[in-house]
Short mmCIF file of C-alpha atoms in Angstrom, two decimals:
data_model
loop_
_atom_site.label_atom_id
_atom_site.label_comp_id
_atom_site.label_asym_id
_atom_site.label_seq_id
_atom_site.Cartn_x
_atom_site.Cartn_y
_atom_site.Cartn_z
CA UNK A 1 113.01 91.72 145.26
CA UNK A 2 112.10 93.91 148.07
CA UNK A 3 109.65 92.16 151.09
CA UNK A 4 106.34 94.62 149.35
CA UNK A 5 107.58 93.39 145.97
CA UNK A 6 107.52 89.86 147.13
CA UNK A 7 103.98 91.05 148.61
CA UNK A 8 102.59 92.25 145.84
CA UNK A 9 103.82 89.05 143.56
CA UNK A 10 102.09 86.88 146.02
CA UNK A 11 98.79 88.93 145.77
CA UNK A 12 98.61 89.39 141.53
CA UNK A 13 99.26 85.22 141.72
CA UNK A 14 96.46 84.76 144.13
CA UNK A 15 94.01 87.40 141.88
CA UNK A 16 94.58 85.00 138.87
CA UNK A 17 93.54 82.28 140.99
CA UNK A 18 89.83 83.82 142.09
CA UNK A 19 89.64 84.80 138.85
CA UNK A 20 90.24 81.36 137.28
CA UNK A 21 87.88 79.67 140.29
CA UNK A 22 85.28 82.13 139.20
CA UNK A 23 85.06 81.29 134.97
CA UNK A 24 85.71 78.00 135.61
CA UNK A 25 82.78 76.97 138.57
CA UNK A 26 81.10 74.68 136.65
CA UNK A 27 84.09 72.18 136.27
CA UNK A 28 85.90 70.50 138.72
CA UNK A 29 88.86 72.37 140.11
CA UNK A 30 91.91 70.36 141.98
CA UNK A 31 94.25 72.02 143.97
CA UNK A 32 97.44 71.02 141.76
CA UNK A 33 95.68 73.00 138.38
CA UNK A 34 95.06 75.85 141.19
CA UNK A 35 98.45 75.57 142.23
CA UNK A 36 99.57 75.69 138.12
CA UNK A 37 97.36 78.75 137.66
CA UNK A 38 99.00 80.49 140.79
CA UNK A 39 103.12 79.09 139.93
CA UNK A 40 103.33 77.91 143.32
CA UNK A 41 104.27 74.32 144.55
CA UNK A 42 101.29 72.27 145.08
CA UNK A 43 102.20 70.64 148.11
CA UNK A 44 102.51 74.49 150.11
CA UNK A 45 99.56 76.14 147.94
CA UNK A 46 96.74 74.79 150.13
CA UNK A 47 98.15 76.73 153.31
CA UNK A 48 99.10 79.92 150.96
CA UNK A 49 95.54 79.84 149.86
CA UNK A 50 94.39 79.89 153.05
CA UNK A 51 96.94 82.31 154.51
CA UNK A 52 96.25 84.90 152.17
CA UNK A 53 92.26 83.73 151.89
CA UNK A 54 91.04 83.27 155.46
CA UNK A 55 89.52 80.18 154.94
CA UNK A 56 90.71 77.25 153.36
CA UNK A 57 90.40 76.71 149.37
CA UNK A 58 87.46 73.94 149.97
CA UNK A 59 85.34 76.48 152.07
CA UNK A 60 85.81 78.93 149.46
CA UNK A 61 85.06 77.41 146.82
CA UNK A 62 81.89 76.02 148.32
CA UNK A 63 80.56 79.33 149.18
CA UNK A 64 81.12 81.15 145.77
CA UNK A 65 79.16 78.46 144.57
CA UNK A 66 76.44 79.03 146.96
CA UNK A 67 76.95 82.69 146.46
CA UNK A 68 76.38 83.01 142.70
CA UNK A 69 74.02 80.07 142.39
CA UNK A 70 71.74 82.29 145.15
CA UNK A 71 72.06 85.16 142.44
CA UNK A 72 71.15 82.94 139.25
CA UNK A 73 68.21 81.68 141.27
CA UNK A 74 66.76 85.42 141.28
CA UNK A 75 68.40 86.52 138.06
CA UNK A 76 66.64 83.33 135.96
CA UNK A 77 63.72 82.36 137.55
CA UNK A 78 62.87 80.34 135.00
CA UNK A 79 65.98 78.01 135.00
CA UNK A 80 65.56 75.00 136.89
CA UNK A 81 67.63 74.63 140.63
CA UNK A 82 69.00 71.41 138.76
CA UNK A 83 70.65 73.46 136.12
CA UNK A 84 71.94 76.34 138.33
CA UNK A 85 73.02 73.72 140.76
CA UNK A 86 75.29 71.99 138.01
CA UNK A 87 76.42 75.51 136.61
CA UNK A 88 78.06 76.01 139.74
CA UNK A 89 79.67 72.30 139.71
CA UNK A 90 77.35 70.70 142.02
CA UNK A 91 77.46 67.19 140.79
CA UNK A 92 73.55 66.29 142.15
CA UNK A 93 70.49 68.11 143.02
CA UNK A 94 70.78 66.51 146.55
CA UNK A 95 74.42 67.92 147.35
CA UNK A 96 73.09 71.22 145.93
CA UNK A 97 70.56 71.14 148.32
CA UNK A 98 72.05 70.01 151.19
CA UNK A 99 74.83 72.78 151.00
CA UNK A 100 72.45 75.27 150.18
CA UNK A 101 70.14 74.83 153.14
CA UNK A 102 73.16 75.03 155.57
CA UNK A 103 74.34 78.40 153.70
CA UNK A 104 70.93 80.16 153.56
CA UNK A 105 68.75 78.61 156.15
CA UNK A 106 66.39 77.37 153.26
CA UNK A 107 66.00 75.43 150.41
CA UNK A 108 66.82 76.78 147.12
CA UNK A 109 63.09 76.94 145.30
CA UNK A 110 62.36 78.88 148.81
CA UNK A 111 65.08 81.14 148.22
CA UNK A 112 63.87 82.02 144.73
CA UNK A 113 60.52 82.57 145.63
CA UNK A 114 61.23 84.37 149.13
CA UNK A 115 63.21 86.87 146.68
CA UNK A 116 60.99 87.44 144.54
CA UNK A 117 58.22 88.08 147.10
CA UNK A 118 60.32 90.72 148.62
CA UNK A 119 60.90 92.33 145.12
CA UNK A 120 57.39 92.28 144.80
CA UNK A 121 56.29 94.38 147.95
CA UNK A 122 59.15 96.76 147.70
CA UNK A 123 58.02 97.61 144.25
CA UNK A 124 54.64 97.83 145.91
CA UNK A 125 55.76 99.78 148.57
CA UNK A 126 57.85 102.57 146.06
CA UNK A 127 54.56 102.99 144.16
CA UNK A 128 53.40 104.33 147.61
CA UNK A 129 55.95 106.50 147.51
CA UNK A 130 57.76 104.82 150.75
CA UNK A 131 60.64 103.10 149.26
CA UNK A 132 62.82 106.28 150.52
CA UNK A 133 62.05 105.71 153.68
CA UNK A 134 62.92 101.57 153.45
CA UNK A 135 66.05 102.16 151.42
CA UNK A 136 69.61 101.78 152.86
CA UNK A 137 71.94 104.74 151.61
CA UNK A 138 73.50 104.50 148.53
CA UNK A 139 76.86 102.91 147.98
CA UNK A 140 79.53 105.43 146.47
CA UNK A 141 82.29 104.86 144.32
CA UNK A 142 84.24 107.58 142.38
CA UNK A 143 83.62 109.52 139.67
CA UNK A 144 86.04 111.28 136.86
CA UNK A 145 85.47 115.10 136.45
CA UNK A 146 85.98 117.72 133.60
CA UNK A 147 89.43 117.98 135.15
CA UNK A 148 90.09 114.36 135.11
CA UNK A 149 90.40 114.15 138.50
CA UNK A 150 87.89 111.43 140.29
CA UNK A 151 85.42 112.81 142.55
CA UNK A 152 83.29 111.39 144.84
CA UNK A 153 79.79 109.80 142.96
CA UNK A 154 77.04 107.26 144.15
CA UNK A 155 77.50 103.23 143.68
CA UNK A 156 74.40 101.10 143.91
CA UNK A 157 74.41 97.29 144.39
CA UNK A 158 70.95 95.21 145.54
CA UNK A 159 69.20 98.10 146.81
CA UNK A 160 66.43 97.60 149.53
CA UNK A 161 63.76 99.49 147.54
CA UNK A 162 63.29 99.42 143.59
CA UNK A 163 60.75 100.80 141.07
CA UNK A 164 59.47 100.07 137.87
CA UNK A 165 62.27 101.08 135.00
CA UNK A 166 61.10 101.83 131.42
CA UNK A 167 65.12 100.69 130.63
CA UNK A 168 66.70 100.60 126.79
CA UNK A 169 68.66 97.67 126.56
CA UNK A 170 70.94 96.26 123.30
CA UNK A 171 72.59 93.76 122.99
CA UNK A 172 76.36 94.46 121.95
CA UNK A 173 79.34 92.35 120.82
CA UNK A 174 82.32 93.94 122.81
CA UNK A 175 86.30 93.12 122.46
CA UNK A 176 88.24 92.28 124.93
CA UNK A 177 89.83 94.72 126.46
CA UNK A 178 93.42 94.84 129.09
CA UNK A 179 92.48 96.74 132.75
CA UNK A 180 94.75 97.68 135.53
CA UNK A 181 92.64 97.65 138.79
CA UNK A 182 92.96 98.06 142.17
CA UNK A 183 91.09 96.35 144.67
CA UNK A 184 89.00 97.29 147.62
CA UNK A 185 87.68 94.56 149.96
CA UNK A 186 84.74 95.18 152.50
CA UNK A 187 81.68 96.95 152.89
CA UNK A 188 80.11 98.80 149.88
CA UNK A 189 79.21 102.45 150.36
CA UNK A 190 81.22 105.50 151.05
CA UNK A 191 84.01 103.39 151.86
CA UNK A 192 84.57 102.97 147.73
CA UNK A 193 84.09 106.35 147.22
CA UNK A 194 87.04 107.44 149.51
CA UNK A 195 88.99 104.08 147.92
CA UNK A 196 88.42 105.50 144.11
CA UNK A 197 89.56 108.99 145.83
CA UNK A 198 92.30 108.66 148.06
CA UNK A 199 94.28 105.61 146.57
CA UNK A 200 92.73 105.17 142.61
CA UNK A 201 92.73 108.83 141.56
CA UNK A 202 96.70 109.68 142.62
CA UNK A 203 97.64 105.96 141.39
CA UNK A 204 96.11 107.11 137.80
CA UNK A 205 97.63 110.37 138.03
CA UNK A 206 101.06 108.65 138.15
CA UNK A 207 100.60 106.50 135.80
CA UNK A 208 99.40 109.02 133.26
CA UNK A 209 95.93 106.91 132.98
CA UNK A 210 93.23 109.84 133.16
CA UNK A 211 91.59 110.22 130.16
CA UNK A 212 90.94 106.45 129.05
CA UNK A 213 87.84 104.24 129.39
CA UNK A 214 87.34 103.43 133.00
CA UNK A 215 85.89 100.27 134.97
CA UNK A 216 83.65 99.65 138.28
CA UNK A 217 83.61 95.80 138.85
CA UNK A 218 81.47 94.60 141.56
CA UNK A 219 82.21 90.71 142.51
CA UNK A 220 79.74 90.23 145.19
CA UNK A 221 76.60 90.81 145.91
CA UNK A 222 76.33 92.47 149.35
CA UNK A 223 72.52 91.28 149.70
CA UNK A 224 74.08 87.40 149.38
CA UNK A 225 78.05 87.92 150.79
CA UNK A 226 79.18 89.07 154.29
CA UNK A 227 79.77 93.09 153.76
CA UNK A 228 84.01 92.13 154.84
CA UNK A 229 84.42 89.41 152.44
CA UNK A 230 83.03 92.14 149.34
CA UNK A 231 85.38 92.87 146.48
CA UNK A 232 85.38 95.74 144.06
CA UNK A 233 87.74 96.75 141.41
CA UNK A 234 88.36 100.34 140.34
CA UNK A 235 89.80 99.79 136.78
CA UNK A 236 90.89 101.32 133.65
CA UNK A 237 91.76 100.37 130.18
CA UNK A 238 95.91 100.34 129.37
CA UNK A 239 97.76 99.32 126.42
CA UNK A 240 99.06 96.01 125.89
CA UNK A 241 102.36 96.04 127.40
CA UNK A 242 101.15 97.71 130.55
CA UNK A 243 102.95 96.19 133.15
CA UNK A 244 100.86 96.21 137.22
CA UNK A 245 103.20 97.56 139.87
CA UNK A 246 102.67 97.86 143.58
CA UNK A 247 99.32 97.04 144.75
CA UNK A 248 97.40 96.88 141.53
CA UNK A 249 96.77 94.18 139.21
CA UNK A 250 95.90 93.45 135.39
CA UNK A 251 93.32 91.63 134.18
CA UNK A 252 91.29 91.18 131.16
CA UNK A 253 87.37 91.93 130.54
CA UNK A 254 86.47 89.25 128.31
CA UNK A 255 85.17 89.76 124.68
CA UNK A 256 81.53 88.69 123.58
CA UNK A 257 77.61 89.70 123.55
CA UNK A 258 76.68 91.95 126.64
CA UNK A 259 73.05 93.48 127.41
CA UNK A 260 73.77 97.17 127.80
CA UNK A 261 71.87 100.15 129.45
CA UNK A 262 72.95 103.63 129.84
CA UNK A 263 72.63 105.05 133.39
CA UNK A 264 72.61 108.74 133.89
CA UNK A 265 71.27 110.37 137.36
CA UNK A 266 73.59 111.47 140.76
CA UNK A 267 74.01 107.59 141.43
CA UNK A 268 70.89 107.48 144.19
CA UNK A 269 69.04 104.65 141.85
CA UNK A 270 71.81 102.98 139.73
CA UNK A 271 71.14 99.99 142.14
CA UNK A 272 67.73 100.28 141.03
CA UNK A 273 68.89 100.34 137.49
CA UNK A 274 70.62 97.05 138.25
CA UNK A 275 67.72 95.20 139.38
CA UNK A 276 65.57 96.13 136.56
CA UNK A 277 68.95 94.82 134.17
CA UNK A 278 69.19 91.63 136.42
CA UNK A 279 66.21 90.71 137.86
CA UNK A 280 63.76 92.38 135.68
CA UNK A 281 64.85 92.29 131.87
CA UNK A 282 67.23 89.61 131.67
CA UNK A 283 64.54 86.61 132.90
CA UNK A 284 62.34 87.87 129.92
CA UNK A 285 65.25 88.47 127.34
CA UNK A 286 65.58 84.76 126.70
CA UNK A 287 69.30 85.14 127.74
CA UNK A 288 71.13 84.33 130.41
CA UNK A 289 74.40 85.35 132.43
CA UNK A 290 77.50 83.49 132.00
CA UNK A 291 80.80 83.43 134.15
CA UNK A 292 81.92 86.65 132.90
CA UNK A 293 81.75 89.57 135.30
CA UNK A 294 79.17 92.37 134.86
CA UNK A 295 80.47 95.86 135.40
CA UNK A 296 79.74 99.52 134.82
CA UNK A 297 81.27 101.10 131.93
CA UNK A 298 82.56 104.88 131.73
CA UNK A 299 83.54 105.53 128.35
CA UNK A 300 86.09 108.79 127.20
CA UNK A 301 82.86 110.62 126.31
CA UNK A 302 80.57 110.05 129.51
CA UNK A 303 79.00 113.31 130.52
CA UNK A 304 79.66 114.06 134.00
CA UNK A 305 78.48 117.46 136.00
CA UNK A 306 80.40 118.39 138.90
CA UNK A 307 77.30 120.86 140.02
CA UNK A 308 74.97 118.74 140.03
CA UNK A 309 76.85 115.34 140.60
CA UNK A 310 74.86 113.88 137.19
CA UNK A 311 77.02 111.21 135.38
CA UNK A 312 76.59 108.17 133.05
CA UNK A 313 77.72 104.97 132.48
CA UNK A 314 76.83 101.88 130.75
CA UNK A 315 75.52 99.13 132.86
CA UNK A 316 77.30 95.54 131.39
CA UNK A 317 76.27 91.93 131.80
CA UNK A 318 77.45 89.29 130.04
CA UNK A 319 74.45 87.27 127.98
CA UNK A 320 74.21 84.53 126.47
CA UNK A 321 71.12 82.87 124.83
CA UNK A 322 69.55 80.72 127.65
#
């Protein structure tokens, strides 16, 4: 194989790695099954990991723990710490908190309520019509138009402002379904619009994907992770045999139940349509997340208005009763 085939081997082994880390938190995880998952020698994987990483596997690991155990905390209030803490594979309440208070400067039940304090007044403050003024500017990711090609559209994740959202939500059973993605890493914004753009739209085109179900997969949550250690996947459905070339990767969004909204606007509030999903409705639903990803669904049908830049999508987290 050529030295960016070689490349891009390393990088789709490493991808089923996070992925496997990330479904399987709540057990513990030793570098030889790692090193299994990945097909590389245990003795060198520890260095690869870290190579390709930035940090070694234990720091990792430790803060995607932190990381989604800081977003249960706001996403199920009414879970105990102990319970999120062992979700996450923290094997006591006092390594939980000891970790945690390094991480975030706080303890965990300080966290919570810190959060939801802040919710509170920026609600407060949008009902007195000032959130516009607070709010960062939207994150962007593309959009498909009536041509197929993907044109620039607005992606919102843990806005700084959010209002009260009279949302529909149902609960649906989906199948699993085979993606190809491609992966940006960094800060959320216009940078994923240009990303869906100038590298997802002409990969597509060549690989005669327009016109099938398409993906926007958010791993982080920029309020909780450093903006340069961000990931987002720009995906779309492909047959079974699909085979990943160059830089992107295949994957599989799991079957199951998922609590689903419909989102249509320009993209300016879809964050705020995600904390009303996550931080409003789900603590009430009597469900919670599991280790399946959420992401935002753009079905064959979705309307989308190059005029005005109105789209929809279907907003998708993964439930399951609490």
């Amino acid at each position: 194989m050529t030295s960016q085939e070689n490349q891009a081997a390393y990088a789709r082994r490493m991808h089923h790695v996070l992925e496997y880390i990330d479904r399987h938190l709540d057990q513990t995880l030793e570098l030889n099954t790692l090193a299994e998952v990945a097909h590389f020698s245990a003795f060198h994987f520890h260095r690869l990991f870290s190579a390709w990483m930035g940090e070694t596997f234990g720091d990792y690991l430790r803060r995607r723990r932190l990381e989604i155990a800081a977003m249960r905390l706001i996403a199920q209030p009414g879970v105990p710490v102990l319970e999120i803490a062992l979700s996450v594979g923290f094997g006591s309440a006092e390594a939980f908190a000891r970790a945690f208070k390094t991480r975030f400067g706080c303890s965990a039940t300080e966290w919570r309520r810190g959060q939801a304090e802040r919710w509170a007044s920026q609600l407060e403050a949008s009902h007195n019509g000032t959130s516009s003024q607070n709010s960062n500017p939207d994150q962007m990711h593309g959009k498909q138009d009536q041509a197929g090609k993907l044109r620039p559209g607005h992606h919102g994740n843990s806005p700084t402002a959010t209002t009260e959202i009279l949302m529909k939500v149902k609960i649906i059973e989906r199948q699993a379904a085979k993606i190809a993605y491609m992966r940006y890493t960094g800060a959320y914004g216009q940078p994923i619009s240009q990303f869906w753009v100038k590298t997802v739209s002409p990969w597509m085109e060549t690989n005669n994907l327009f016109g099938r179900p398409r993906y926007g997969i958010s791993h982080d949550d920029p309020a909780i992770t450093s903006p340069e250690k961000c990931r987002y996947d720009a995906g779309v459905e492909v047959p079974p045999d699909f085979v990943a070339s160059g830089k992107s990767f295949t994957t599989t969004i799991p079957g199951g139940s998922y609590a689903v909204t419909r989102y249509i606007g320009d993209g300016r509030d879809i964050g705020e349509t995600w904390t009303g999903l996550l931080r409003d409705w789900l603590p009430a639903s009597g469900m919670q997340l599991d280790a399946r990803p959420c992401f935002e669904y753009y079905p064959t049908d979705a309307t989308c208005d190059a005029q005005t830049g109105a789209f929809e999508c279907d907003l998708c987290i993964p439930v399951v009763p609490l």
